[in-house]
mmCIF file of C-alpha atoms in Angstrom:
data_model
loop_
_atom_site.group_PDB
_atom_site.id
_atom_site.type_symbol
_atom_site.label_atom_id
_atom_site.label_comp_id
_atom_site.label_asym_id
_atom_site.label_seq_id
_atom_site.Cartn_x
_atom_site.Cartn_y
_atom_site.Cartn_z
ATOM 1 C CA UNK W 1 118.316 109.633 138.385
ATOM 2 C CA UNK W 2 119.029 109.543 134.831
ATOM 3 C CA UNK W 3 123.002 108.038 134.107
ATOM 4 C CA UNK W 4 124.853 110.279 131.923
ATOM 5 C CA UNK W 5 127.802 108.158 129.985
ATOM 6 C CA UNK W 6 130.771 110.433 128.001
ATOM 7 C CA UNK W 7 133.104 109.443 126.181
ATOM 8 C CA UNK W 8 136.296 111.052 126.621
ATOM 9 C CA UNK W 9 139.448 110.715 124.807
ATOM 10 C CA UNK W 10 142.580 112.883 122.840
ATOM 11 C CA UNK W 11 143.691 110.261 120.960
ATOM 12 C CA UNK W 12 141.884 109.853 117.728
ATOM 13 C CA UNK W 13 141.098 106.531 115.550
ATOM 14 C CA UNK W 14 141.005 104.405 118.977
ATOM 15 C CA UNK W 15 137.450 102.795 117.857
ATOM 16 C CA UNK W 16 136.072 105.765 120.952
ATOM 17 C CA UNK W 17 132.710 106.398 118.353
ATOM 18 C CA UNK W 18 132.427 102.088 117.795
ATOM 19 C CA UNK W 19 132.895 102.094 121.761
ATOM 20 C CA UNK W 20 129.788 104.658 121.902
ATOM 21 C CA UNK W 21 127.811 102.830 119.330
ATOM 22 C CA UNK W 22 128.382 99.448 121.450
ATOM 23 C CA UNK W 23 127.415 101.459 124.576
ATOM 24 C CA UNK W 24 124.318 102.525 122.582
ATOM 25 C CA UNK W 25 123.127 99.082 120.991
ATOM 26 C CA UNK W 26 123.918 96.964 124.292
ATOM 27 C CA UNK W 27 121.353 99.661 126.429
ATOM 28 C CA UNK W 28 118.731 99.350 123.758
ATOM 29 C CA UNK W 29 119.326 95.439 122.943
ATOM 30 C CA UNK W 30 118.619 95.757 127.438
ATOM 31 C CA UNK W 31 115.497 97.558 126.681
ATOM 32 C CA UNK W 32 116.864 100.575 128.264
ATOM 33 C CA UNK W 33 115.537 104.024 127.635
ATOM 34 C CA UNK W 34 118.620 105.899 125.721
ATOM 35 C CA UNK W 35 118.983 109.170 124.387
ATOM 36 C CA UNK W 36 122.089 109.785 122.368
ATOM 37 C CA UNK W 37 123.930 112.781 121.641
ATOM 38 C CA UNK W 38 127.132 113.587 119.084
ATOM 39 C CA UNK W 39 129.396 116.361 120.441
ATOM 40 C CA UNK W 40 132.047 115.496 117.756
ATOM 41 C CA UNK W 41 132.681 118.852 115.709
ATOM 42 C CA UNK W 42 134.662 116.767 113.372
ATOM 43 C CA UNK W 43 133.088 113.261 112.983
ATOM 44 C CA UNK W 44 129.665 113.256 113.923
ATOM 45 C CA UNK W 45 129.685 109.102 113.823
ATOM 46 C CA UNK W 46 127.358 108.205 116.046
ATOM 47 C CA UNK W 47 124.370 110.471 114.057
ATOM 48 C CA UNK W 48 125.461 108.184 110.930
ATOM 49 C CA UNK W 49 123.801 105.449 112.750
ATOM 50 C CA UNK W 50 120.497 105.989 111.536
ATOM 51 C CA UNK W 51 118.946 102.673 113.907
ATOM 52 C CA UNK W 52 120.262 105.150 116.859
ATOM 53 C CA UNK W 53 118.755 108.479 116.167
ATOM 54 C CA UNK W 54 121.820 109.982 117.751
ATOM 55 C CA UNK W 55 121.473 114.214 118.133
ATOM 56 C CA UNK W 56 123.529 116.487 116.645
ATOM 57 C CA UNK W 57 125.192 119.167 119.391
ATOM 58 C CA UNK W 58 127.525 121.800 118.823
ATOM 59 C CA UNK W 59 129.362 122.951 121.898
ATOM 60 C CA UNK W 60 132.664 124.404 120.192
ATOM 61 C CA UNK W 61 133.150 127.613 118.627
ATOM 62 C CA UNK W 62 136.626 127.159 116.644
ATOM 63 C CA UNK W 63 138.659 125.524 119.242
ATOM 64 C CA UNK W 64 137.229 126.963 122.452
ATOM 65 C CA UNK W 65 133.949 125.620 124.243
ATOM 66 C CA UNK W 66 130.844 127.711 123.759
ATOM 67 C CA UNK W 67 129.283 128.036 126.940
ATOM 68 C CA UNK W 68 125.850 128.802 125.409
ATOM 69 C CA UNK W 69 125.732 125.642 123.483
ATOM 70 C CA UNK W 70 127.292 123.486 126.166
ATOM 71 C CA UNK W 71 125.341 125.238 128.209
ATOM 72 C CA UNK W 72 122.228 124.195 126.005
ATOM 73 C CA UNK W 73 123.439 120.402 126.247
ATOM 74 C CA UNK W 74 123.356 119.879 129.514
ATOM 75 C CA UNK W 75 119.537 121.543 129.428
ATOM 76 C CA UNK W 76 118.682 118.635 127.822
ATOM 77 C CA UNK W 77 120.481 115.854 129.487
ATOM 78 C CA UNK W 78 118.909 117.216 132.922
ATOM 79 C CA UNK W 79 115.312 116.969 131.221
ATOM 80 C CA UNK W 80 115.708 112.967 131.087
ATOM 81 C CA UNK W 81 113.697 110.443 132.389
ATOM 82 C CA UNK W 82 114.932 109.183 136.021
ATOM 83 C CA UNK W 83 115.329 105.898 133.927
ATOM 84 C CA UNK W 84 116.856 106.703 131.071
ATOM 85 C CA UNK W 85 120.410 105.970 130.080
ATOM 86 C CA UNK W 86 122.348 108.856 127.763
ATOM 87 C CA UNK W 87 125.209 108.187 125.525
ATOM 88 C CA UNK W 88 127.167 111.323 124.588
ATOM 89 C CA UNK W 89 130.114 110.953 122.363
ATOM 90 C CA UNK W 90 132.918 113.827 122.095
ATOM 91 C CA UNK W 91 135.674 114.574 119.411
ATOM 92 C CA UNK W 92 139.396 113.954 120.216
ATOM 93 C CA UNK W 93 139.793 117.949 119.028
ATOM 94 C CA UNK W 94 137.058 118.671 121.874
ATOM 95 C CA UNK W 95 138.986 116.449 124.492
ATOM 96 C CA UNK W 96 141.056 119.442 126.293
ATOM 97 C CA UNK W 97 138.770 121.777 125.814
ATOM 98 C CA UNK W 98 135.493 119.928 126.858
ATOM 99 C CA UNK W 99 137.192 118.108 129.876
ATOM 100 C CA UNK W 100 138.880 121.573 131.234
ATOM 101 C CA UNK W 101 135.337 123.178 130.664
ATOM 102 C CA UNK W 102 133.759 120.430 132.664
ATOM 103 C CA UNK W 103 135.972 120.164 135.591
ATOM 104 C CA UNK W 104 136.049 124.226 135.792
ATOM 105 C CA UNK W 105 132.146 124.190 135.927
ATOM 106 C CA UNK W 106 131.988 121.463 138.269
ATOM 107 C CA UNK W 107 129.715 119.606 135.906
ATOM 108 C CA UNK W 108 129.462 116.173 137.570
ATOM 109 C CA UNK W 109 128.406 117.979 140.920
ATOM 110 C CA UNK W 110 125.881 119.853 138.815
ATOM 111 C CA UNK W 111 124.360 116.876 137.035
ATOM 112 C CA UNK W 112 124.263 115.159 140.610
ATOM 113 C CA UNK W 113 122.736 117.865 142.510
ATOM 114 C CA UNK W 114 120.464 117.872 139.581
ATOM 115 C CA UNK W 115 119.490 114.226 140.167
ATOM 116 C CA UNK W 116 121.831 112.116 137.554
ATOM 117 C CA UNK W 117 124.761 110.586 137.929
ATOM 118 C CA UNK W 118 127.810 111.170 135.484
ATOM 119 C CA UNK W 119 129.960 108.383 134.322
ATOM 120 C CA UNK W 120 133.063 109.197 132.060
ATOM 121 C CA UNK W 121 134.137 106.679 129.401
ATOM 122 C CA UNK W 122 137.508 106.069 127.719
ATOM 123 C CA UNK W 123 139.721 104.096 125.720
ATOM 124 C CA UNK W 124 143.029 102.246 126.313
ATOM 125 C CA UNK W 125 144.709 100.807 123.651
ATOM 126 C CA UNK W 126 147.886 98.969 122.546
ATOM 127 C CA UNK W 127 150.426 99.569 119.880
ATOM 128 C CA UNK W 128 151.359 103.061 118.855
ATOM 129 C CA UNK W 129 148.860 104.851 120.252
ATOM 130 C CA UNK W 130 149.211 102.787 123.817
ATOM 131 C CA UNK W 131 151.153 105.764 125.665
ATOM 132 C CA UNK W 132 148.732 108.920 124.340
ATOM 133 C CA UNK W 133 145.015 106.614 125.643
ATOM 134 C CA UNK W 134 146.921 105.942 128.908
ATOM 135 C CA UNK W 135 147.995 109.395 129.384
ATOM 136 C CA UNK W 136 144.252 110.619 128.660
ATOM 137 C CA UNK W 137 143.102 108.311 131.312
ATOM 138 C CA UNK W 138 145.000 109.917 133.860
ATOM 139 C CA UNK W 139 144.499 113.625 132.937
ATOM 140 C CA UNK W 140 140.375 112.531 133.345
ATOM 141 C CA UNK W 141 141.366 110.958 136.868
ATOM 142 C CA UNK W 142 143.352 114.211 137.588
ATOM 143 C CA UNK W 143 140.612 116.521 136.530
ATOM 144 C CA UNK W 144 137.317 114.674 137.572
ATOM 145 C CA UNK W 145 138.940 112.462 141.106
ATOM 146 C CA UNK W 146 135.274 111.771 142.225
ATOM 147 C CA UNK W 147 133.679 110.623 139.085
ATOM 148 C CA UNK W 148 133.197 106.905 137.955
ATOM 149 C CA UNK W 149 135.241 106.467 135.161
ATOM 150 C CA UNK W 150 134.617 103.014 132.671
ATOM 151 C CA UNK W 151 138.181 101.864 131.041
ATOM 152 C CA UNK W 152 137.248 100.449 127.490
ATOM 153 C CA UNK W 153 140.335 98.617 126.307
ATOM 154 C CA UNK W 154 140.642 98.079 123.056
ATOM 155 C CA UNK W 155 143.086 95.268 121.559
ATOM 156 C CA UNK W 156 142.458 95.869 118.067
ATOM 157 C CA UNK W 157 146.060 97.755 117.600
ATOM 158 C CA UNK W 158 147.848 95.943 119.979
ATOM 159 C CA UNK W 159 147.288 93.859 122.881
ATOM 160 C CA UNK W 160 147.957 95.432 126.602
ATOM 161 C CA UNK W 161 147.765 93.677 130.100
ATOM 162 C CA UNK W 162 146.108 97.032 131.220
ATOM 163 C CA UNK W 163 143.743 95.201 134.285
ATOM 164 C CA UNK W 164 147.132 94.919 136.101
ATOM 165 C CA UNK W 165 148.114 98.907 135.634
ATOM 166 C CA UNK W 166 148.347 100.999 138.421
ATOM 167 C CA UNK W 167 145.483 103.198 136.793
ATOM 168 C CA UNK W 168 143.489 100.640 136.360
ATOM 169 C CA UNK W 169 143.688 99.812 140.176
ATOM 170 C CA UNK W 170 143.862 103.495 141.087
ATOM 171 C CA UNK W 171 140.690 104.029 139.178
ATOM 172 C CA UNK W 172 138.375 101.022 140.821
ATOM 173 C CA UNK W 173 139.583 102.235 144.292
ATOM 174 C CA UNK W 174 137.884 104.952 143.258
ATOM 175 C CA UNK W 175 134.391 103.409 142.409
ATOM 176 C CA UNK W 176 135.626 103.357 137.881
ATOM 177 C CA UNK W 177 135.284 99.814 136.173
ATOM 178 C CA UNK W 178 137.515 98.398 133.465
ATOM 179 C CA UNK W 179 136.202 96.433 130.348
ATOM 180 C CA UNK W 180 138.388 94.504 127.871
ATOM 181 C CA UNK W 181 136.981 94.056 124.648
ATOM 182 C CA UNK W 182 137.589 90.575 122.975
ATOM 183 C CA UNK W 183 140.514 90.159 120.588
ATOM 184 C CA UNK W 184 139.772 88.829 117.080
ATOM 185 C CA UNK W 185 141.314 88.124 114.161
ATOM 186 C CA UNK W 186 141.606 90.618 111.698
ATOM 187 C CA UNK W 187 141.375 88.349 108.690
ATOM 188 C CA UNK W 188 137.542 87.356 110.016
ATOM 189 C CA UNK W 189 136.185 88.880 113.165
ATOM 190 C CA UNK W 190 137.639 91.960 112.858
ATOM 191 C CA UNK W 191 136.798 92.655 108.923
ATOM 192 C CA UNK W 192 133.531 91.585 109.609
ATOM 193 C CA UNK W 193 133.288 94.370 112.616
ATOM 194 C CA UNK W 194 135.453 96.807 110.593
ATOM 195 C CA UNK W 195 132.719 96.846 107.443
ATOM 196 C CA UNK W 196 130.050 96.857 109.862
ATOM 197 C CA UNK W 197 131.903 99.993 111.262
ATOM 198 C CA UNK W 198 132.480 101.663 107.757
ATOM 199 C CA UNK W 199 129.216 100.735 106.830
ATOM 200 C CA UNK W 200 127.444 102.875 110.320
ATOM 201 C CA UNK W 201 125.463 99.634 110.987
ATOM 202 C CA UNK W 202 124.396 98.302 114.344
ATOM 203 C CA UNK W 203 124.490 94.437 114.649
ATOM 204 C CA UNK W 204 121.518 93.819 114.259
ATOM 205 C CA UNK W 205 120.772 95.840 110.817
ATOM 206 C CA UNK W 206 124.624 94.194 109.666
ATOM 207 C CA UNK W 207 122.954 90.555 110.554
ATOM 208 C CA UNK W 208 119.855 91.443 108.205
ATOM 209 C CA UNK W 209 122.315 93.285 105.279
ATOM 210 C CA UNK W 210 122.424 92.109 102.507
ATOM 211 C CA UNK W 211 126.654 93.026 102.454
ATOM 212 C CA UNK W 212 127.352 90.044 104.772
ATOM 213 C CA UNK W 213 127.510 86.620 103.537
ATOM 214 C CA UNK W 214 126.231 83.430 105.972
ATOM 215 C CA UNK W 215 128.809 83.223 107.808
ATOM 216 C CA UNK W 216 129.730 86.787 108.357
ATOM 217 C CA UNK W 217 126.633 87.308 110.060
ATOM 218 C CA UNK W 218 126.833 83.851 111.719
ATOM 219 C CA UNK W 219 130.623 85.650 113.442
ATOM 220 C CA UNK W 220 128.862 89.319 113.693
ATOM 221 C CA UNK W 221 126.393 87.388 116.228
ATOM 222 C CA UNK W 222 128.751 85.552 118.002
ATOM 223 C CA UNK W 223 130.915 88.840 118.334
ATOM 224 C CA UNK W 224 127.775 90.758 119.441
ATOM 225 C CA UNK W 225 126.637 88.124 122.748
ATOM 226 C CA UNK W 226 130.387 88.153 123.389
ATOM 227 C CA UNK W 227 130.404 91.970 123.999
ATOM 228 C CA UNK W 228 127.339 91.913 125.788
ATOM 229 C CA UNK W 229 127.835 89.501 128.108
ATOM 230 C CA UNK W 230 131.102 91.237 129.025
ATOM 231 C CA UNK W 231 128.957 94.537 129.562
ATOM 232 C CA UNK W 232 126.245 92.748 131.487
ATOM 233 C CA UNK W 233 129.191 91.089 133.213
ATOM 234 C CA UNK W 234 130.383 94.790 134.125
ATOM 235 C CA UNK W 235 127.229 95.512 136.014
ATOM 236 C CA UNK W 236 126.598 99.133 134.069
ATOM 237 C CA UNK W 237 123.282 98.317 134.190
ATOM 238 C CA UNK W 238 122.694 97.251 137.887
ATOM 239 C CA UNK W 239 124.404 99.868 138.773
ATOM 240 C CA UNK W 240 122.799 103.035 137.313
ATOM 241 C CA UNK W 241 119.554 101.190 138.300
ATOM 242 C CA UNK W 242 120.830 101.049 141.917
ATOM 243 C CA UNK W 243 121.849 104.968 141.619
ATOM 244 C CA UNK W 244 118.591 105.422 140.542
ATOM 245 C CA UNK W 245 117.323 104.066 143.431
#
């Protein structure tokens, strides 16, 4: 079966469309088979990444989901390869709508008794916006109790001891898996990351750019095999290849 990854979230200007393009780069970096889709009415990011060849899907018609166009998404994503892996990242304006849509349609049993498997994806962060990530997280476990759901946590705005939540235990009783990005400094790291960001590069076009110096590329690799082995740490690979199974 093909594995289906969303990304969920309200709360925008979490890093939820970096989080996709990381999902994204680590499957093809792992010679995975990926198709990606944008659902974002507002910010189509991930199509800006030209080394992705994201597509472009409209599912909302003003601020209600279209069921002929949503309809028309999931067309495709049940036309993949048993193999393949599909990234599809969603707006914060589409969060209520898409997520009510998908829970009243029974999606997740759809795209299983269609032969994939449906993971959700979301973001926790600290700071300000701590409170609003955390309280999308557990509308997603409300609405969708039997789907996987991946916790991306996200330390960029704040740091959070999240692993020791009670979602974050709730939600790996329940078969969901928690990554923690790494924390970097702003002043090197994290610029680095942020114009790679700005700029819609993956890592490895930003290594081979001409608008990072030695060592900024030297920091953007370092950054890039930390993330990944976190992810292969996380087993998202073994596991949709077992599911596939």
């Amino acid at each position: 079966m093909a594995s289906i990854n969303m990304i969920l979230q309200g709360k925008g200007g979490v890093g939820k469309s970096f989080t996709a393009s990381l999902l994204s780069q680590y499957l093809v970096d792992r010679d995975q088979l990926l198709a990606c889709l944008d659902a974002d009415p507002v910010n189509a990011t991930l199509t800006a990444y030209e080394a992705l060849k994201a597509t472009k899907i409209e599912i909302m018609e003003g601020d209600s989901i279209n069921s002929r166009l949503f309809d028309t998404m999931i067309e495709k994503l049940i036309q993949l390869p048993d193999e393949a892996f599909a990234v599809v990242d969603s707006g914060a304006s589409t969060f209520v709508p898409l997520a009510a849509y998908m829970s009243e349609n029974n999606v997740a049993e759809f795209l299983k008794d269609s032969g994939h498997n449906l993971t959700l994806h979301t973001l926790i962060t600290g700071g300000q916006a701590e409170g609003d990530t955390i309280q999308g997280l557990a509308s997603l476990m409300d609405g969708f109790p039997d789907t996987p759901i991946t916790i991306w946590v996200n330390p960029f705005f704040g740091q959070i001891d999240f692993e020791n939540h009670k979602l974050a235990k709730a939600n790996q009783d329940h078969g969901g898996t928690t990554i923690v990005l790494p924390t970097y400094k702003k002043e090197t790291f994290g610029y680095d990351l942020e114009l790679m960001l700005k700029s819609r590069l993956t890592f490895a076009q930003a290594i081979n750019s001409g608008k990072f110096n030695v060592m900024a590329k030297q920091r953007l690799k370092i950054a890039r095999d930390e993330i990944w082995n976190i992810l292969d740490e996380s087993g998202l690979i073994i596991e949709a290849q077992e599911q596939q199974e």
